[in-house]
Structure formats: C-alpha cells, structure tokens
Amino acid sequence: MRPIPNAGAPRRSTDAAGLPFLEAAMSMSRLEAFLDSHRVAYDTLTHPRAFTAEATAFSARIDRHEMAKTVMVRLDGRLAMAVLPADERLSLARLREVSGASEVGLASEAEFRDRFPECEVGAMPPFGNLYGMEVYAADSLADEDGQIAFNAGTHRELLLMEWSDFERLVHPYVASLSRH
C-alpha cells in the first residue's frame, strides 16, 4: 500500500502521472465540502476515462483491491450502496443476510439516476450518508492502515483517502459481501 502523499497537508489534484491539473468539474464539490468540513486529508486524481472499476484502477495506477466500486442495490424497496474492491463481485445472498432485508436486488439505472444529479451515472462516490442511504462495505476493504480510492462523481476523477477516515465519516455496515 502506498501512503497518501502529503497526508495532513492541503489537498491537491494531480493526473495519473502526478502532474497538477485544474479541476473543471463541479461534481465533487459536495463531497469535497463534506471532507473539508471534517478536516480529512485526501487526494484527487484524474485519469483517462474508464467505465469499470478494474479499468479505472488500471488507468489510474491504483491497486485493484484499494479501488472501490459502488454497486447500487434495493433492500426491501429502498436504495442502498454496496461498496467492494474492484476485483470482487457482490453476493446478493450475503447482502441479504447482513442487511436482514427480505428482498434484495440490483437497482436499475432508472431507479437511482435522479438521486445523484451532480454525478455521472455509475461514478457515484460511496458516501450514501450524503444521499440518505445505507452503505454496506466489504470487509476486504476494511484495513485500518489502508486506503480506499473511488470514483468521485465522474469517470475521470478519483478520490483517495484513508480507510479509517472513510469508516468514521460514512459509518458503513462492514461485512463479507463478496462471492468466492
């Protein structure tokens, strides 16, 4: 695991090669304001446009196991987020056990698109608490000394932060969620 460069210093934005860039998109403003208000150290990273978590990890040079993907699910009719490493697949059976929901399924794009008006579809950050929904995180992400990287509202921007800060701010239900 690589350390967050300049942790504790003011945040900076870089491209995948580590060069500064100007942030044009406003999709991260809500998330950044939340993180800044809680004095959380984080870095943003721009990368070539990618639409899957594994492709994003590759293009951004992030370990696939630190790159988190947000999977939108329905739990007894309500929307929730399942957050897993890019290289894992969600087990709906395990999610059913953990959540206690009777009906569990993947949410369709039409069901959640309007909940994230500032985000590109499929690039929602795993901060369900900012959108009034529960978050279930795979225990394989939960490394107290580790980092988590995730889409930050676009298919070109990532946010990288300490797992412990993510857990403290989001309060996810942490459990085994992956198919083995």
mmCIF file with all atom_site columns, C-alpha atoms in Angstrom:
data_model
loop_
_atom_site.group_PDB
_atom_site.id
_atom_site.type_symbol
_atom_site.label_atom_id
_atom_site.label_alt_id
_atom_site.label_comp_id
_atom_site.label_asym_id
_atom_site.label_entity_id
_atom_site.label_seq_id
_atom_site.pdbx_PDB_ins_code
_atom_site.Cartn_x
_atom_site.Cartn_y
_atom_site.Cartn_z
_atom_site.occupancy
_atom_site.B_iso_or_equiv
_atom_site.pdbx_formal_charge
_atom_site.auth_seq_id
_atom_site.auth_comp_id
_atom_site.auth_asym_id
_atom_site.auth_atom_id
_atom_site.pdbx_PDB_model_num
ATOM 1   C CA . MET A 1 1   ? 0.000   0.000   0.000   1.00 0.00 ? 1   MET A CA 1
ATOM 2   C CA . ARG A 1 2   ? 1.342   3.386   -0.856  1.00 0.00 ? 2   ARG A CA 1
ATOM 3   C CA . PRO A 1 3   ? 0.984   6.273   1.603   1.00 0.00 ? 3   PRO A CA 1
ATOM 4   C CA . ILE A 1 4   ? -1.138  9.264   0.732   1.00 0.00 ? 4   ILE A CA 1
ATOM 5   C CA . PRO A 1 5   ? 1.329   11.902  -0.428  1.00 0.00 ? 5   PRO A CA 1
ATOM 6   C CA . ASN A 1 6   ? 1.422   14.916  1.885   1.00 0.00 ? 6   ASN A CA 1
ATOM 7   C CA . ALA A 1 7   ? -1.235  13.494  4.224   1.00 0.00 ? 7   ALA A CA 1
ATOM 8   C CA . GLY A 1 8   ? -2.304  16.300  6.503   1.00 0.00 ? 8   GLY A CA 1
ATOM 9   C CA . ALA A 1 9   ? -1.254  18.946  4.004   1.00 0.00 ? 9   ALA A CA 1
ATOM 10  C CA . PRO A 1 10  ? -3.829  20.822  1.954   1.00 0.00 ? 10  PRO A CA 1
ATOM 11  C CA . ARG A 1 11  ? -5.285  18.619  -0.755  1.00 0.00 ? 11  ARG A CA 1
ATOM 12  C CA . ARG A 1 12  ? -4.022  18.762  -4.287  1.00 0.00 ? 12  ARG A CA 1
ATOM 13  C CA . SER A 1 13  ? -5.211  17.473  -7.609  1.00 0.00 ? 13  SER A CA 1
ATOM 14  C CA . THR A 1 14  ? -2.977  15.532  -9.964  1.00 0.00 ? 14  THR A CA 1
ATOM 15  C CA . ASP A 1 15  ? -3.259  13.456  -13.072 1.00 0.00 ? 15  ASP A CA 1
ATOM 16  C CA . ALA A 1 16  ? -2.182  9.803   -13.191 1.00 0.00 ? 16  ALA A CA 1
ATOM 17  C CA . ALA A 1 17  ? 1.418   10.885  -13.809 1.00 0.00 ? 17  ALA A CA 1
ATOM 18  C CA . GLY A 1 18  ? 1.392   13.078  -10.696 1.00 0.00 ? 18  GLY A CA 1
ATOM 19  C CA . LEU A 1 19  ? 1.172   16.389  -12.531 1.00 0.00 ? 19  LEU A CA 1
ATOM 20  C CA . PRO A 1 20  ? -1.155  19.142  -11.247 1.00 0.00 ? 20  PRO A CA 1
ATOM 21  C CA . PHE A 1 21  ? -4.324  19.881  -13.192 1.00 0.00 ? 21  PHE A CA 1
ATOM 22  C CA . LEU A 1 22  ? -7.201  22.337  -12.981 1.00 0.00 ? 22  LEU A CA 1
ATOM 23  C CA . GLU A 1 23  ? -10.448 20.857  -11.767 1.00 0.00 ? 23  GLU A CA 1
ATOM 24  C CA . ALA A 1 24  ? -13.181 21.749  -14.212 1.00 0.00 ? 24  ALA A CA 1
ATOM 25  C CA . ALA A 1 25  ? -15.992 19.520  -12.997 1.00 0.00 ? 25  ALA A CA 1
ATOM 26  C CA . MET A 1 26  ? -18.154 20.587  -10.106 1.00 0.00 ? 26  MET A CA 1
ATOM 27  C CA . SER A 1 27  ? -19.358 17.062  -9.358  1.00 0.00 ? 27  SER A CA 1
ATOM 28  C CA . MET A 1 28  ? -17.005 16.688  -6.409  1.00 0.00 ? 28  MET A CA 1
ATOM 29  C CA . SER A 1 29  ? -17.962 19.930  -4.678  1.00 0.00 ? 29  SER A CA 1
ATOM 30  C CA . ARG A 1 30  ? -20.488 18.382  -2.269  1.00 0.00 ? 30  ARG A CA 1
ATOM 31  C CA . LEU A 1 31  ? -18.104 15.590  -1.310  1.00 0.00 ? 31  LEU A CA 1
ATOM 32  C CA . GLU A 1 32  ? -15.103 17.901  -1.010  1.00 0.00 ? 32  GLU A CA 1
ATOM 33  C CA . ALA A 1 33  ? -17.065 20.314  1.192   1.00 0.00 ? 33  ALA A CA 1
ATOM 34  C CA . PHE A 1 34  ? -18.067 17.409  3.443   1.00 0.00 ? 34  PHE A CA 1
ATOM 35  C CA . LEU A 1 35  ? -14.484 16.121  3.703   1.00 0.00 ? 35  LEU A CA 1
ATOM 36  C CA . ASP A 1 36  ? -13.038 19.599  4.216   1.00 0.00 ? 36  ASP A CA 1
ATOM 37  C CA . SER A 1 37  ? -15.577 20.344  6.968   1.00 0.00 ? 37  SER A CA 1
ATOM 38  C CA . HIS A 1 38  ? -14.364 17.203  8.772   1.00 0.00 ? 38  HIS A CA 1
ATOM 39  C CA . ARG A 1 39  ? -10.690 18.095  8.165   1.00 0.00 ? 39  ARG A CA 1
ATOM 40  C CA . VAL A 1 40  ? -9.977  14.880  6.284   1.00 0.00 ? 40  VAL A CA 1
ATOM 41  C CA . ALA A 1 41  ? -6.792  14.548  4.229   1.00 0.00 ? 41  ALA A CA 1
ATOM 42  C CA . TYR A 1 42  ? -7.446  13.283  0.706   1.00 0.00 ? 42  TYR A CA 1
ATOM 43  C CA . ASP A 1 43  ? -6.042  13.482  -2.774  1.00 0.00 ? 43  ASP A CA 1
ATOM 44  C CA . THR A 1 44  ? -7.827  13.705  -6.080  1.00 0.00 ? 44  THR A CA 1
ATOM 45  C CA . LEU A 1 45  ? -6.515  12.087  -9.206  1.00 0.00 ? 45  LEU A CA 1
ATOM 46  C CA . THR A 1 46  ? -7.578  12.462  -12.817 1.00 0.00 ? 46  THR A CA 1
ATOM 47  C CA . HIS A 1 47  ? -7.127  9.572   -15.223 1.00 0.00 ? 47  HIS A CA 1
ATOM 48  C CA . PRO A 1 48  ? -8.164  8.512   -18.712 1.00 0.00 ? 48  PRO A CA 1
ATOM 49  C CA . ARG A 1 49  ? -11.923 7.973   -18.896 1.00 0.00 ? 49  ARG A CA 1
ATOM 50  C CA . ALA A 1 50  ? -12.861 4.469   -17.703 1.00 0.00 ? 50  ALA A CA 1
ATOM 51  C CA . PHE A 1 51  ? -16.229 2.841   -17.038 1.00 0.00 ? 51  PHE A CA 1
ATOM 52  C CA . THR A 1 52  ? -15.432 -0.190  -14.890 1.00 0.00 ? 52  THR A CA 1
ATOM 53  C CA . ALA A 1 53  ? -13.696 -0.197  -11.528 1.00 0.00 ? 53  ALA A CA 1
ATOM 54  C CA . GLU A 1 54  ? -10.966 -2.513  -12.781 1.00 0.00 ? 54  GLU A CA 1
ATOM 55  C CA . ALA A 1 55  ? -10.319 -0.337  -15.854 1.00 0.00 ? 55  ALA A CA 1
ATOM 56  C CA . THR A 1 56  ? -10.263 2.733   -13.621 1.00 0.00 ? 56  THR A CA 1
ATOM 57  C CA . ALA A 1 57  ? -7.742  1.104   -11.275 1.00 0.00 ? 57  ALA A CA 1
ATOM 58  C CA . PHE A 1 58  ? -5.548  0.211   -14.241 1.00 0.00 ? 58  PHE A CA 1
ATOM 59  C CA . SER A 1 59  ? -5.708  3.653   -15.864 1.00 0.00 ? 59  SER A CA 1
ATOM 60  C CA . ALA A 1 60  ? -5.100  5.445   -12.556 1.00 0.00 ? 60  ALA A CA 1
ATOM 61  C CA . ARG A 1 61  ? -2.379  3.016   -11.442 1.00 0.00 ? 61  ARG A CA 1
ATOM 62  C CA . ILE A 1 62  ? -4.266  2.120   -8.265  1.00 0.00 ? 62  ILE A CA 1
ATOM 63  C CA . ASP A 1 63  ? -4.221  -1.367  -6.731  1.00 0.00 ? 63  ASP A CA 1
ATOM 64  C CA . ARG A 1 64  ? -7.450  -3.157  -7.770  1.00 0.00 ? 64  ARG A CA 1
ATOM 65  C CA . HIS A 1 65  ? -8.050  -4.124  -4.168  1.00 0.00 ? 65  HIS A CA 1
ATOM 66  C CA . GLU A 1 66  ? -7.881  -0.484  -2.968  1.00 0.00 ? 66  GLU A CA 1
ATOM 67  C CA . MET A 1 67  ? -10.100 0.738   -5.819  1.00 0.00 ? 67  MET A CA 1
ATOM 68  C CA . ALA A 1 68  ? -13.667 0.572   -4.536  1.00 0.00 ? 68  ALA A CA 1
ATOM 69  C CA . LYS A 1 69  ? -16.734 0.247   -6.716  1.00 0.00 ? 69  LYS A CA 1
ATOM 70  C CA . THR A 1 70  ? -20.166 1.395   -5.665  1.00 0.00 ? 70  THR A CA 1
ATOM 71  C CA . VAL A 1 71  ? -22.965 -1.021  -6.522  1.00 0.00 ? 71  VAL A CA 1
ATOM 72  C CA . MET A 1 72  ? -26.488 0.341   -6.174  1.00 0.00 ? 72  MET A CA 1
ATOM 73  C CA . VAL A 1 73  ? -28.916 -2.138  -4.625  1.00 0.00 ? 73  VAL A CA 1
ATOM 74  C CA . ARG A 1 74  ? -32.524 -2.338  -3.473  1.00 0.00 ? 74  ARG A CA 1
ATOM 75  C CA . LEU A 1 75  ? -33.188 -3.610  0.046   1.00 0.00 ? 75  LEU A CA 1
ATOM 76  C CA . ASP A 1 76  ? -36.903 -4.138  0.636   1.00 0.00 ? 76  ASP A CA 1
ATOM 77  C CA . GLY A 1 77  ? -37.623 -1.364  -1.855  1.00 0.00 ? 77  GLY A CA 1
ATOM 78  C CA . ARG A 1 78  ? -35.154 1.203   -0.526  1.00 0.00 ? 78  ARG A CA 1
ATOM 79  C CA . LEU A 1 79  ? -31.917 2.194   -2.250  1.00 0.00 ? 79  LEU A CA 1
ATOM 80  C CA . ALA A 1 80  ? -28.583 1.390   -0.618  1.00 0.00 ? 80  ALA A CA 1
ATOM 81  C CA . MET A 1 81  ? -24.935 1.172   -1.633  1.00 0.00 ? 81  MET A CA 1
ATOM 82  C CA . ALA A 1 82  ? -22.695 -1.870  -1.563  1.00 0.00 ? 82  ALA A CA 1
ATOM 83  C CA . VAL A 1 83  ? -19.000 -0.992  -1.736  1.00 0.00 ? 83  VAL A CA 1
ATOM 84  C CA . LEU A 1 84  ? -16.492 -3.617  -2.831  1.00 0.00 ? 84  LEU A CA 1
ATOM 85  C CA . PRO A 1 85  ? -12.951 -3.797  -4.184  1.00 0.00 ? 85  PRO A CA 1
ATOM 86  C CA . ALA A 1 86  ? -12.762 -3.574  -7.980  1.00 0.00 ? 86  ALA A CA 1
ATOM 87  C CA . ASP A 1 87  ? -11.653 -7.203  -8.196  1.00 0.00 ? 87  ASP A CA 1
ATOM 88  C CA . GLU A 1 88  ? -14.594 -8.671  -6.239  1.00 0.00 ? 88  GLU A CA 1
ATOM 89  C CA . ARG A 1 89  ? -18.214 -9.465  -7.115  1.00 0.00 ? 89  ARG A CA 1
ATOM 90  C CA . LEU A 1 90  ? -21.211 -8.781  -4.886  1.00 0.00 ? 90  LEU A CA 1
ATOM 91  C CA . SER A 1 91  ? -23.069 -11.710 -3.355  1.00 0.00 ? 91  SER A CA 1
ATOM 92  C CA . LEU A 1 92  ? -26.735 -10.744 -3.059  1.00 0.00 ? 92  LEU A CA 1
ATOM 93  C CA . ALA A 1 93  ? -27.236 -13.704 -0.700  1.00 0.00 ? 93  ALA A CA 1
ATOM 94  C CA . ARG A 1 94  ? -24.592 -12.369 1.685   1.00 0.00 ? 94  ARG A CA 1
ATOM 95  C CA . LEU A 1 95  ? -26.060 -8.866  1.439   1.00 0.00 ? 95  LEU A CA 1
ATOM 96  C CA . ARG A 1 96  ? -29.483 -10.297 2.306   1.00 0.00 ? 96  ARG A CA 1
ATOM 97  C CA . GLU A 1 97  ? -28.029 -11.965 5.420   1.00 0.00 ? 97  GLU A CA 1
ATOM 98  C CA . VAL A 1 98  ? -26.150 -8.847  6.535   1.00 0.00 ? 98  VAL A CA 1
ATOM 99  C CA . SER A 1 99  ? -28.960 -6.358  5.894   1.00 0.00 ? 99  SER A CA 1
ATOM 100 C CA . GLY A 1 100 ? -31.804 -8.521  7.154   1.00 0.00 ? 100 GLY A CA 1
ATOM 101 C CA . ALA A 1 101 ? -33.819 -7.495  4.089   1.00 0.00 ? 101 ALA A CA 1
ATOM 102 C CA . SER A 1 102 ? -36.354 -9.914  2.628   1.00 0.00 ? 102 SER A CA 1
ATOM 103 C CA . GLU A 1 103 ? -35.992 -8.633  -0.926  1.00 0.00 ? 103 GLU A CA 1
ATOM 104 C CA . VAL A 1 104 ? -32.532 -7.791  -2.261  1.00 0.00 ? 104 VAL A CA 1
ATOM 105 C CA . GLY A 1 105 ? -31.612 -6.949  -5.834  1.00 0.00 ? 105 GLY A CA 1
ATOM 106 C CA . LEU A 1 106 ? -29.504 -4.758  -8.044  1.00 0.00 ? 106 LEU A CA 1
ATOM 107 C CA . ALA A 1 107 ? -31.025 -1.326  -8.652  1.00 0.00 ? 107 ALA A CA 1
ATOM 108 C CA . SER A 1 108 ? -31.600 -0.232  -12.228 1.00 0.00 ? 108 SER A CA 1
ATOM 109 C CA . GLU A 1 109 ? -30.046 2.962   -13.529 1.00 0.00 ? 109 GLU A CA 1
ATOM 110 C CA . ALA A 1 110 ? -33.522 4.499   -13.785 1.00 0.00 ? 110 ALA A CA 1
ATOM 111 C CA . GLU A 1 111 ? -34.074 3.892   -10.063 1.00 0.00 ? 111 GLU A CA 1
ATOM 112 C CA . PHE A 1 112 ? -31.054 5.871   -8.880  1.00 0.00 ? 112 PHE A CA 1
ATOM 113 C CA . ARG A 1 113 ? -30.058 8.303   -11.646 1.00 0.00 ? 113 ARG A CA 1
ATOM 114 C CA . ASP A 1 114 ? -32.023 11.217  -10.154 1.00 0.00 ? 114 ASP A CA 1
ATOM 115 C CA . ARG A 1 115 ? -30.564 10.688  -6.658  1.00 0.00 ? 115 ARG A CA 1
ATOM 116 C CA . PHE A 1 116 ? -27.129 11.792  -7.905  1.00 0.00 ? 116 PHE A CA 1
ATOM 117 C CA . PRO A 1 117 ? -27.782 14.778  -10.191 1.00 0.00 ? 117 PRO A CA 1
ATOM 118 C CA . GLU A 1 118 ? -24.215 16.070  -9.877  1.00 0.00 ? 118 GLU A CA 1
ATOM 119 C CA . CYS A 1 119 ? -22.654 12.695  -10.756 1.00 0.00 ? 119 CYS A CA 1
ATOM 120 C CA . GLU A 1 120 ? -22.183 10.789  -13.977 1.00 0.00 ? 120 GLU A CA 1
ATOM 121 C CA . VAL A 1 121 ? -24.174 7.559   -13.908 1.00 0.00 ? 121 VAL A CA 1
ATOM 122 C CA . GLY A 1 122 ? -22.008 4.814   -12.475 1.00 0.00 ? 122 GLY A CA 1
ATOM 123 C CA . ALA A 1 123 ? -19.478 7.202   -10.928 1.00 0.00 ? 123 ALA A CA 1
ATOM 124 C CA . MET A 1 124 ? -21.196 7.874   -7.604  1.00 0.00 ? 124 MET A CA 1
ATOM 125 C CA . PRO A 1 125 ? -18.887 8.130   -4.596  1.00 0.00 ? 125 PRO A CA 1
ATOM 126 C CA . PRO A 1 126 ? -19.624 5.594   -1.823  1.00 0.00 ? 126 PRO A CA 1
ATOM 127 C CA . PHE A 1 127 ? -20.938 8.241   0.564   1.00 0.00 ? 127 PHE A CA 1
ATOM 128 C CA . GLY A 1 128 ? -24.544 7.091   0.857   1.00 0.00 ? 128 GLY A CA 1
ATOM 129 C CA . ASN A 1 129 ? -24.882 9.120   4.046   1.00 0.00 ? 129 ASN A CA 1
ATOM 130 C CA . LEU A 1 130 ? -24.769 12.271  1.880   1.00 0.00 ? 130 LEU A CA 1
ATOM 131 C CA . TYR A 1 131 ? -27.713 10.914  -0.120  1.00 0.00 ? 131 TYR A CA 1
ATOM 132 C CA . GLY A 1 132 ? -29.837 9.472   2.689   1.00 0.00 ? 132 GLY A CA 1
ATOM 133 C CA . MET A 1 133 ? -28.999 5.813   2.163   1.00 0.00 ? 133 MET A CA 1
ATOM 134 C CA . GLU A 1 134 ? -27.248 2.991   3.981   1.00 0.00 ? 134 GLU A CA 1
ATOM 135 C CA . VAL A 1 135 ? -23.789 1.839   2.949   1.00 0.00 ? 135 VAL A CA 1
ATOM 136 C CA . TYR A 1 136 ? -22.595 -1.771  3.176   1.00 0.00 ? 136 TYR A CA 1
ATOM 137 C CA . ALA A 1 137 ? -18.830 -2.173  2.725   1.00 0.00 ? 137 ALA A CA 1
ATOM 138 C CA . ALA A 1 138 ? -16.909 -5.371  2.038   1.00 0.00 ? 138 ALA A CA 1
ATOM 139 C CA . ASP A 1 139 ? -14.729 -6.350  4.963   1.00 0.00 ? 139 ASP A CA 1
ATOM 140 C CA . SER A 1 140 ? -11.919 -6.912  2.476   1.00 0.00 ? 140 SER A CA 1
ATOM 141 C CA . LEU A 1 141 ? -11.706 -3.100  2.122   1.00 0.00 ? 141 LEU A CA 1
ATOM 142 C CA . ALA A 1 142 ? -11.551 -2.540  5.881   1.00 0.00 ? 142 ALA A CA 1
ATOM 143 C CA . ASP A 1 143 ? -7.841  -2.177  6.532   1.00 0.00 ? 143 ASP A CA 1
ATOM 144 C CA . GLU A 1 144 ? -7.301  0.282   9.385   1.00 0.00 ? 144 GLU A CA 1
ATOM 145 C CA . ASP A 1 145 ? -3.890  1.200   7.965   1.00 0.00 ? 145 ASP A CA 1
ATOM 146 C CA . GLY A 1 146 ? -5.044  1.104   4.352   1.00 0.00 ? 146 GLY A CA 1
ATOM 147 C CA . GLN A 1 147 ? -6.523  3.431   1.812   1.00 0.00 ? 147 GLN A CA 1
ATOM 148 C CA . ILE A 1 148 ? -9.641  3.498   -0.280  1.00 0.00 ? 148 ILE A CA 1
ATOM 149 C CA . ALA A 1 149 ? -9.912  5.012   -3.757  1.00 0.00 ? 149 ALA A CA 1
ATOM 150 C CA . PHE A 1 150 ? -13.218 5.574   -5.526  1.00 0.00 ? 150 PHE A CA 1
ATOM 151 C CA . ASN A 1 151 ? -14.930 7.465   -8.314  1.00 0.00 ? 151 ASN A CA 1
ATOM 152 C CA . ALA A 1 152 ? -15.651 10.996  -7.259  1.00 0.00 ? 152 ALA A CA 1
ATOM 153 C CA . GLY A 1 153 ? -18.634 11.776  -9.448  1.00 0.00 ? 153 GLY A CA 1
ATOM 154 C CA . THR A 1 154 ? -17.086 11.385  -12.888 1.00 0.00 ? 154 THR A CA 1
ATOM 155 C CA . HIS A 1 155 ? -15.451 8.620   -14.901 1.00 0.00 ? 155 HIS A CA 1
ATOM 156 C CA . ARG A 1 156 ? -12.219 10.656  -14.930 1.00 0.00 ? 156 ARG A CA 1
ATOM 157 C CA . GLU A 1 157 ? -11.775 11.615  -11.268 1.00 0.00 ? 157 GLU A CA 1
ATOM 158 C CA . LEU A 1 158 ? -10.814 9.544   -8.249  1.00 0.00 ? 158 LEU A CA 1
ATOM 159 C CA . LEU A 1 159 ? -10.588 10.417  -4.628  1.00 0.00 ? 159 LEU A CA 1
ATOM 160 C CA . LEU A 1 160 ? -8.019  8.678   -2.419  1.00 0.00 ? 160 LEU A CA 1
ATOM 161 C CA . MET A 1 161 ? -8.266  8.722   1.381   1.00 0.00 ? 161 MET A CA 1
ATOM 162 C CA . GLU A 1 162 ? -7.524  6.660   4.469   1.00 0.00 ? 162 GLU A CA 1
ATOM 163 C CA . TRP A 1 163 ? -9.969  3.810   5.146   1.00 0.00 ? 163 TRP A CA 1
ATOM 164 C CA . SER A 1 164 ? -10.203 4.862   8.795   1.00 0.00 ? 164 SER A CA 1
ATOM 165 C CA . ASP A 1 165 ? -11.450 8.332   7.761   1.00 0.00 ? 165 ASP A CA 1
ATOM 166 C CA . PHE A 1 166 ? -13.951 6.812   5.325   1.00 0.00 ? 166 PHE A CA 1
ATOM 167 C CA . GLU A 1 167 ? -15.280 4.482   8.019   1.00 0.00 ? 167 GLU A CA 1
ATOM 168 C CA . ARG A 1 168 ? -15.515 7.294   10.584  1.00 0.00 ? 168 ARG A CA 1
ATOM 169 C CA . LEU A 1 169 ? -17.476 9.566   8.224   1.00 0.00 ? 169 LEU A CA 1
ATOM 170 C CA . VAL A 1 170 ? -19.730 7.077   6.438   1.00 0.00 ? 170 VAL A CA 1
ATOM 171 C CA . HIS A 1 171 ? -20.372 4.513   9.213   1.00 0.00 ? 171 HIS A CA 1
ATOM 172 C CA . PRO A 1 172 ? -20.814 1.641   6.754   1.00 0.00 ? 172 PRO A CA 1
ATOM 173 C CA . TYR A 1 173 ? -22.014 -1.791  7.787   1.00 0.00 ? 173 TYR A CA 1
ATOM 174 C CA . VAL A 1 174 ? -18.801 -3.788  7.273   1.00 0.00 ? 174 VAL A CA 1
ATOM 175 C CA . ALA A 1 175 ? -19.247 -7.459  6.402   1.00 0.00 ? 175 ALA A CA 1
ATOM 176 C CA . SER A 1 176 ? -18.327 -10.208 3.972   1.00 0.00 ? 176 SER A CA 1
ATOM 177 C CA . LEU A 1 177 ? -20.203 -9.247  0.795   1.00 0.00 ? 177 LEU A CA 1
ATOM 178 C CA . SER A 1 178 ? -18.233 -10.950 -1.964  1.00 0.00 ? 178 SER A CA 1
ATOM 179 C CA . ARG A 1 179 ? -18.822 -14.120 -3.931  1.00 0.00 ? 179 ARG A CA 1
ATOM 180 C CA . HIS A 1 180 ? -15.993 -16.585 -3.514  1.00 0.00 ? 180 HIS A CA 1
#
